[in-house]
CSV table of C-alpha atoms in Angstrom, one decimal:
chain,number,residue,atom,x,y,z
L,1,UNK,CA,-6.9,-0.4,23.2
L,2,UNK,CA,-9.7,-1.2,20.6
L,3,UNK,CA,-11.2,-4.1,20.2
L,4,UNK,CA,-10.8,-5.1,16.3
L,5,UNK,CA,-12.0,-8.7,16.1
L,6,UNK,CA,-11.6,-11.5,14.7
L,7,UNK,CA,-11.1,-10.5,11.2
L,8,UNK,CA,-8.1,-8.2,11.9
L,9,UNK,CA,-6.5,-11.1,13.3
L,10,UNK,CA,-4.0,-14.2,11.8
L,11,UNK,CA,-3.1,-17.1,13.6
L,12,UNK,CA,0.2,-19.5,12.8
L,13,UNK,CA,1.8,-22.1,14.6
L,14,UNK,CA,5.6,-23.2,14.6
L,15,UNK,CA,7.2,-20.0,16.0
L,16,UNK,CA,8.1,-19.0,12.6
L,17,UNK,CA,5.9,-15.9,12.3
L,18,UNK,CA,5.2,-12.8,14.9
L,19,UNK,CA,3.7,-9.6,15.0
L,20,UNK,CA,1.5,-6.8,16.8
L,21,UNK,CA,-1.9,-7.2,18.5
L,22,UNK,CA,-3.5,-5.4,21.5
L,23,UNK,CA,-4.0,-6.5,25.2
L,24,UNK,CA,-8.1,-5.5,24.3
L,25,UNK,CA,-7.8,-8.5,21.2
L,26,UNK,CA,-5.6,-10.6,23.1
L,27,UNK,CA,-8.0,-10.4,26.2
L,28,UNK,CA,-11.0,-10.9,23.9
L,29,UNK,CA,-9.3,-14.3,22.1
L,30,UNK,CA,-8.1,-15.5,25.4
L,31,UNK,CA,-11.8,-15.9,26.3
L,32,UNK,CA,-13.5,-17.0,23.1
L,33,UNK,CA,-10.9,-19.8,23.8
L,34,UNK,CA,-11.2,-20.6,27.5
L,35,UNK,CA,-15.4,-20.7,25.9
L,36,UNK,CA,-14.6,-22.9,23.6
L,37,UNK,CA,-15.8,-26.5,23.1
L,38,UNK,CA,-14.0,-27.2,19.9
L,39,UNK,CA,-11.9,-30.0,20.6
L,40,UNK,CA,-8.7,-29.4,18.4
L,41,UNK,CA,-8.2,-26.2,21.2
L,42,UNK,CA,-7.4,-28.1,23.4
L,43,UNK,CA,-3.6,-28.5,24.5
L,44,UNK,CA,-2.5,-26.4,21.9
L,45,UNK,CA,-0.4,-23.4,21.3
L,46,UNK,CA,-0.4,-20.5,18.4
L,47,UNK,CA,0.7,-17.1,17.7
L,48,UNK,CA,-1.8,-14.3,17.6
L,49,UNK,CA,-1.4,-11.1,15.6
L,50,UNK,CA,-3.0,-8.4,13.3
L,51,UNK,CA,-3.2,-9.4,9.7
L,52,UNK,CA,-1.6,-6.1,8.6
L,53,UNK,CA,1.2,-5.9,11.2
L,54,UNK,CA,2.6,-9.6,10.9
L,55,UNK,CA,6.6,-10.1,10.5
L,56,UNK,CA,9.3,-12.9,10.1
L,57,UNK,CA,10.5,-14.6,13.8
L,58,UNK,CA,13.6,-14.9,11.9
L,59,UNK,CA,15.1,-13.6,8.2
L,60,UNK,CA,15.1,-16.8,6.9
L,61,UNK,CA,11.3,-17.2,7.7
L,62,UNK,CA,10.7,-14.1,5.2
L,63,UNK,CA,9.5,-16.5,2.8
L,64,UNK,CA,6.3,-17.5,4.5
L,65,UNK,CA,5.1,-13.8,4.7
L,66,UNK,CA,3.4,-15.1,1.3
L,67,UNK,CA,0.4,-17.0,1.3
L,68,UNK,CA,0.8,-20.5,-0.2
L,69,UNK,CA,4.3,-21.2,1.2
L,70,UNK,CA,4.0,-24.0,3.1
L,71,UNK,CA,2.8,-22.6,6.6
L,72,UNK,CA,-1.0,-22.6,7.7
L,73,UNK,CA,-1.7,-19.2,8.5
L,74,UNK,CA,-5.5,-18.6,9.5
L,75,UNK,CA,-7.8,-16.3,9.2
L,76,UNK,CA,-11.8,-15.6,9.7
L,77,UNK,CA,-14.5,-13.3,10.4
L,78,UNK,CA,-15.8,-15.2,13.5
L,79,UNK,CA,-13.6,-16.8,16.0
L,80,UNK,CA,-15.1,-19.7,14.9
L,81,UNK,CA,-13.7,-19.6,11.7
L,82,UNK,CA,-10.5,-18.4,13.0
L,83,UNK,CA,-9.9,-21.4,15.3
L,84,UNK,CA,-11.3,-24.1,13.3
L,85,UNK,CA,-8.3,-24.6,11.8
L,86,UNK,CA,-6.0,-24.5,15.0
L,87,UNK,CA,-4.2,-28.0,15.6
L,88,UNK,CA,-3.3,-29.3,18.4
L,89,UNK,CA,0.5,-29.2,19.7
L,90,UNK,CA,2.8,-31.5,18.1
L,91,UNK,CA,6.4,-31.1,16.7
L,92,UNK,CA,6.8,-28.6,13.9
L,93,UNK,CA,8.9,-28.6,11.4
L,94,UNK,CA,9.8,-25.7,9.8
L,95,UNK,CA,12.8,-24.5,7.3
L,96,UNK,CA,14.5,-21.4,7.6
């Protein structure tokens, strides 16, 4: 269980993609959040995986595996950068 940091790591939202990511990086996020002052964090929810190791929740979401297909999927080298982009909960959309 290595810690590989923020820039290993994507974020989405909608349920639409999935993937892979250790309890060490999952720990390590789950803290920068609760740290956190950024407001768009709060009452929010997103899906957390490595970059590299990031897979459809469903066939027909194959599509968005590529960047520029309509689903915000976020990276960065600091957590910062990673959650800046984060939105808060609302309903989401998404075609299969």
């Amino acid at each position: 269980n290595i810690i590989q940091g923020p820039s290993a790591l994507e974020i989405s939202q909608g349920d639409v993609l999935a993937g892979f990511v250790s309890r060490a990086d999952v720990a390590e996020v789950a803290v920068e959040l609760a740290l956190s002052s950024a407001s768009n964090l709060k009452n929010t929810a997103c899906e957390l995986y490595y970059r590299n190791k990031v897979v459809p929740v469903d066939k027909g979401f194959k599509k968005y595996l590529q960047d520029g297909a309509g689903l915000d999927r976020l990276y960065g080298e600091s957590y910062d950068e990673l959650f800046q982009k984060i939105k808060p909960n609302y309903d989401y959309l998404v075609d299969a």
